[in-house]
Short mmCIF file of C-alpha atoms and ligand atoms in Angstrom, two decimals:
data_model
loop_
_atom_site.label_atom_id
_atom_site.label_comp_id
_atom_site.label_asym_id
_atom_site.label_seq_id
_atom_site.Cartn_x
_atom_site.Cartn_y
_atom_site.Cartn_z
CA UNK G 1 40.45 -66.23 32.81
CA UNK G 2 41.70 -65.04 36.30
CA UNK G 3 43.65 -61.59 35.50
CA UNK G 4 47.18 -61.57 37.16
CA UNK G 5 49.65 -59.15 37.14
CA UNK G 6 52.41 -61.70 37.60
CA UNK G 7 50.91 -63.83 34.18
CA UNK G 8 50.37 -60.01 32.65
CA UNK G 9 54.28 -59.44 33.47
CA UNK G 10 55.16 -62.70 31.59
CA UNK G 11 53.27 -62.20 28.68
CA UNK G 12 54.39 -58.55 28.38
CA UNK G 13 58.02 -59.98 28.10
CA UNK G 14 57.57 -62.52 25.71
CA UNK G 15 56.57 -59.05 23.41
CA UNK G 16 58.57 -56.31 24.96
CA UNK G 17 62.28 -56.44 25.32
CA UNK G 18 63.23 -52.75 25.88
CA UNK G 19 63.52 -51.40 29.45
CA UNK G 20 62.33 -48.04 28.01
CA UNK G 21 59.15 -49.64 26.91
CA UNK G 22 58.36 -52.01 29.90
CA UNK G 23 59.19 -48.97 32.33
CA UNK G 24 56.39 -47.00 30.63
CA UNK G 25 54.38 -49.95 30.53
CA UNK G 26 54.68 -50.26 34.42
CA UNK G 27 54.33 -46.79 34.96
CA UNK G 28 50.87 -46.98 33.05
CA UNK G 29 50.20 -50.43 35.21
CA UNK G 30 50.99 -48.02 38.54
CA UNK G 31 48.57 -45.09 37.52
CA UNK G 32 45.56 -47.34 36.20
CA UNK G 33 45.96 -49.62 39.67
CA UNK G 34 45.80 -45.95 41.75
CA UNK G 35 43.01 -44.79 39.72
CA UNK G 36 41.10 -48.09 40.23
CA UNK G 37 41.49 -47.91 43.82
CA UNK G 38 40.24 -43.99 43.70
CA UNK G 39 37.20 -45.11 41.70
CA UNK G 40 36.15 -47.88 43.68
CA UNK G 41 37.14 -50.11 40.31
CA UNK G 42 38.99 -53.52 40.04
CA UNK G 43 42.72 -52.54 40.56
CA UNK G 44 44.30 -55.95 39.43
CA UNK G 45 42.11 -55.97 36.44
CA UNK G 46 42.72 -51.61 35.69
CA UNK G 47 46.61 -52.41 36.33
CA UNK G 48 46.70 -55.17 34.03
CA UNK G 49 45.10 -53.75 31.15
CA UNK G 50 47.41 -50.95 32.10
CA UNK G 51 50.97 -53.38 31.95
CA UNK G 52 49.68 -54.64 28.82
CA UNK G 53 48.55 -51.45 26.83
CA UNK G 54 51.46 -51.33 24.55
CA UNK G 55 51.65 -54.97 23.94
CA UNK G 56 52.13 -54.63 20.18
CA UNK G 57 54.15 -51.86 20.33
CA UNK G 58 57.65 -52.96 20.25
CA UNK G 59 56.85 -55.89 17.09
CA UNK G 60 54.29 -53.71 15.61
CA UNK G 61 55.34 -50.09 15.96
CA UNK G 62 53.56 -48.61 13.05
CA UNK G 63 50.31 -50.64 13.22
CA UNK G 64 49.82 -50.77 17.08
CA UNK G 65 47.45 -51.50 18.80
CA UNK G 66 46.02 -53.52 15.93
CA UNK G 67 48.04 -56.53 16.91
CA UNK G 68 46.92 -56.35 20.59
CA UNK G 69 44.12 -58.70 19.67
CA UNK G 70 45.83 -61.62 18.08
CA UNK G 71 48.66 -61.77 21.05
CA UNK G 72 46.21 -61.44 24.07
CA UNK G 73 43.83 -63.72 22.53
CA UNK G 74 46.48 -66.35 21.94
CA UNK G 75 47.36 -66.01 26.24
CA UNK G 76 43.49 -66.60 27.03
CA UNK G 77 42.34 -63.13 27.31
CA UNK G 78 38.84 -62.41 26.32
CA UNK G 79 36.89 -59.88 24.26
CA UNK G 80 36.42 -57.17 26.67
CA UNK G 81 40.02 -56.65 28.14
CA UNK G 82 41.07 -56.73 24.28
CA UNK G 83 38.79 -54.19 23.40
CA UNK G 84 40.11 -51.79 26.45
CA UNK G 85 43.47 -52.37 25.28
CA UNK G 86 42.51 -51.49 22.04
CA UNK G 87 40.77 -48.43 22.90
CA UNK G 88 43.44 -46.56 23.65
CA UNK G 89 44.32 -45.53 20.01
CA UNK G 90 44.28 -41.94 19.57
CA UNK G 91 41.43 -42.50 16.73
CA UNK G 92 39.03 -44.71 19.28
CA UNK G 93 35.84 -44.40 17.30
CA UNK G 94 33.68 -44.87 19.96
CA UNK G 95 32.60 -43.60 23.67
CA UNK G 96 35.39 -44.54 26.19
CA UNK G 97 34.51 -45.94 29.42
CA UNK G 98 35.73 -44.66 32.64
CA UNK G 99 38.25 -47.20 32.69
CA UNK G 100 39.43 -46.48 28.63
CA UNK G 101 39.25 -43.11 29.46
CA UNK G 102 41.92 -43.26 32.14
CA UNK G 103 44.01 -45.73 30.23
CA UNK G 104 44.15 -42.84 27.51
CA UNK G 105 44.67 -39.71 30.22
CA UNK G 106 47.98 -41.83 32.05
CA UNK G 107 49.48 -43.18 28.78
CA UNK G 108 51.10 -40.04 27.73
CA UNK G 109 51.26 -38.35 31.30
CA UNK G 110 53.07 -40.87 33.05
CA UNK G 111 55.57 -40.39 30.51
CA UNK G 112 56.20 -36.64 30.88
CA UNK G 113 56.11 -36.76 34.81
CA UNK G 114 58.83 -39.41 34.50
CA UNK G 115 60.86 -36.96 32.24
CA UNK G 116 60.10 -33.47 34.73
CA UNK G 117 61.54 -35.90 37.69
CA UNK G 118 64.44 -36.87 35.16
CA UNK G 119 65.65 -33.45 34.92
CA UNK G 120 65.61 -32.25 38.99
CA UNK G 121 69.21 -32.31 40.55
CA UNK G 122 67.86 -35.09 42.98
CA UNK G 123 65.85 -37.21 39.52
CA UNK G 124 63.12 -37.46 42.43
CA UNK G 125 59.38 -37.98 41.70
CA UNK G 126 59.10 -37.34 45.97
CA UNK G 127 59.81 -33.75 45.64
CA UNK G 128 58.26 -32.98 41.87
CA UNK G 129 55.26 -30.05 42.13
CA UNK G 130 52.45 -29.80 39.91
CA UNK G 131 53.40 -26.30 39.28
CA UNK G 132 56.53 -27.78 37.88
CA UNK G 133 55.09 -30.26 35.52
CA UNK G 134 52.78 -27.62 34.52
CA UNK G 135 55.04 -25.24 33.52
CA UNK G 136 57.21 -27.91 31.59
CA UNK G 137 54.20 -28.45 29.73
CA UNK G 138 53.85 -25.26 27.75
CA UNK G 139 58.00 -25.68 27.34
CA UNK G 140 57.41 -26.65 23.69
CA UNK G 141 61.20 -27.65 23.73
CA UNK G 142 61.02 -29.99 26.59
CA UNK G 143 60.41 -33.70 25.79
CA UNK G 144 58.89 -32.48 22.93
CA UNK G 145 57.38 -36.28 21.78
CA UNK G 146 54.92 -36.21 24.56
CA UNK G 147 51.55 -34.95 22.79
CA UNK G 148 50.11 -32.04 25.21
CA UNK G 149 46.98 -31.80 23.65
CA UNK G 150 46.51 -35.86 24.56
CA UNK G 151 47.22 -34.80 28.04
CA UNK G 152 44.84 -31.90 28.57
CA UNK G 153 41.76 -33.59 26.21
CA UNK G 154 41.89 -36.98 27.93
CA UNK G 155 41.94 -35.08 31.15
CA UNK G 156 38.53 -33.16 30.28
CA UNK G 157 37.39 -36.30 28.99
CA UNK G 158 37.63 -37.82 32.57
CA UNK G 159 36.04 -34.93 33.79
CA UNK G 160 39.30 -34.24 36.31
CA UNK G 161 41.26 -31.08 36.96
CA UNK G 162 44.43 -31.08 35.23
CA UNK G 163 46.52 -30.56 38.29
CA UNK G 164 44.74 -32.47 40.13
CA UNK G 165 45.63 -35.44 37.46
CA UNK G 166 49.33 -34.50 37.70
CA UNK G 167 49.35 -34.63 41.68
CA UNK G 168 47.55 -37.84 41.49
CA UNK G 169 49.71 -39.75 39.12
CA UNK G 170 52.80 -38.18 40.67
CA UNK G 171 51.92 -39.14 43.96
CA UNK G 172 50.99 -42.88 42.58
CA UNK G 173 54.17 -43.08 40.74
CA UNK G 174 56.27 -41.84 43.89
CA UNK G 175 54.77 -44.11 46.03
CA UNK G 176 55.88 -47.27 43.86
CA UNK G 177 59.35 -46.31 43.20
CA UNK G 178 60.20 -47.24 46.76
CA UNK G 179 57.90 -50.99 46.50
CA UNK G 180 60.41 -54.14 45.85
CA UNK G 181 58.94 -55.04 43.10
CA UNK G 182 59.28 -52.00 41.03
CA UNK G 183 63.11 -52.26 41.72
CA UNK G 184 63.66 -54.97 38.36
CA UNK G 185 63.22 -52.13 36.08
CA UNK G 186 63.48 -48.94 38.03
CA UNK G 187 60.86 -46.39 36.87
CA UNK G 188 63.52 -43.49 37.52
CA UNK G 189 66.49 -45.19 35.61
FE1 LIG Z 201 51.60 -46.50 25.85
#
């Protein structure tokens, strides 16, 4: 099938009603798109995997992502696409591809970066510095639901320096928030 963000967005909206989760999916979509371009991969494909990675989370929070396969199959996504989505299960038993490693590495980090921006006086991603995100990583009371180990280990697994990774994802999110297509559900809201 032809992968398109527009179609994926329609599918996602059939299974996710929470703005918080939609915002998270969009943030992961943005980061995946940016990394695909950096790695000379297909941005449309990578970003669509990102957009749909939590498609079953709202309906099946306990079993997620075990229900992604049947949902995505019903909408015509192929085995490879669905496997990419499933691969962000924290206990995924196989070696991840670069797309899959990137998905895991941006999943927790995007939310953490947005949380860091939200506590700034200007609530802006634009002036958010890597060192301030690194400092917040060490502050266990801050955004405590975000697993720091996953952020650190997944960046290691990608073979990217953590600071570089944080800077890259912050910049990708910061550029995207200005685009008209991300105004419907603002990332910083
Ligand atoms: Fe996620």
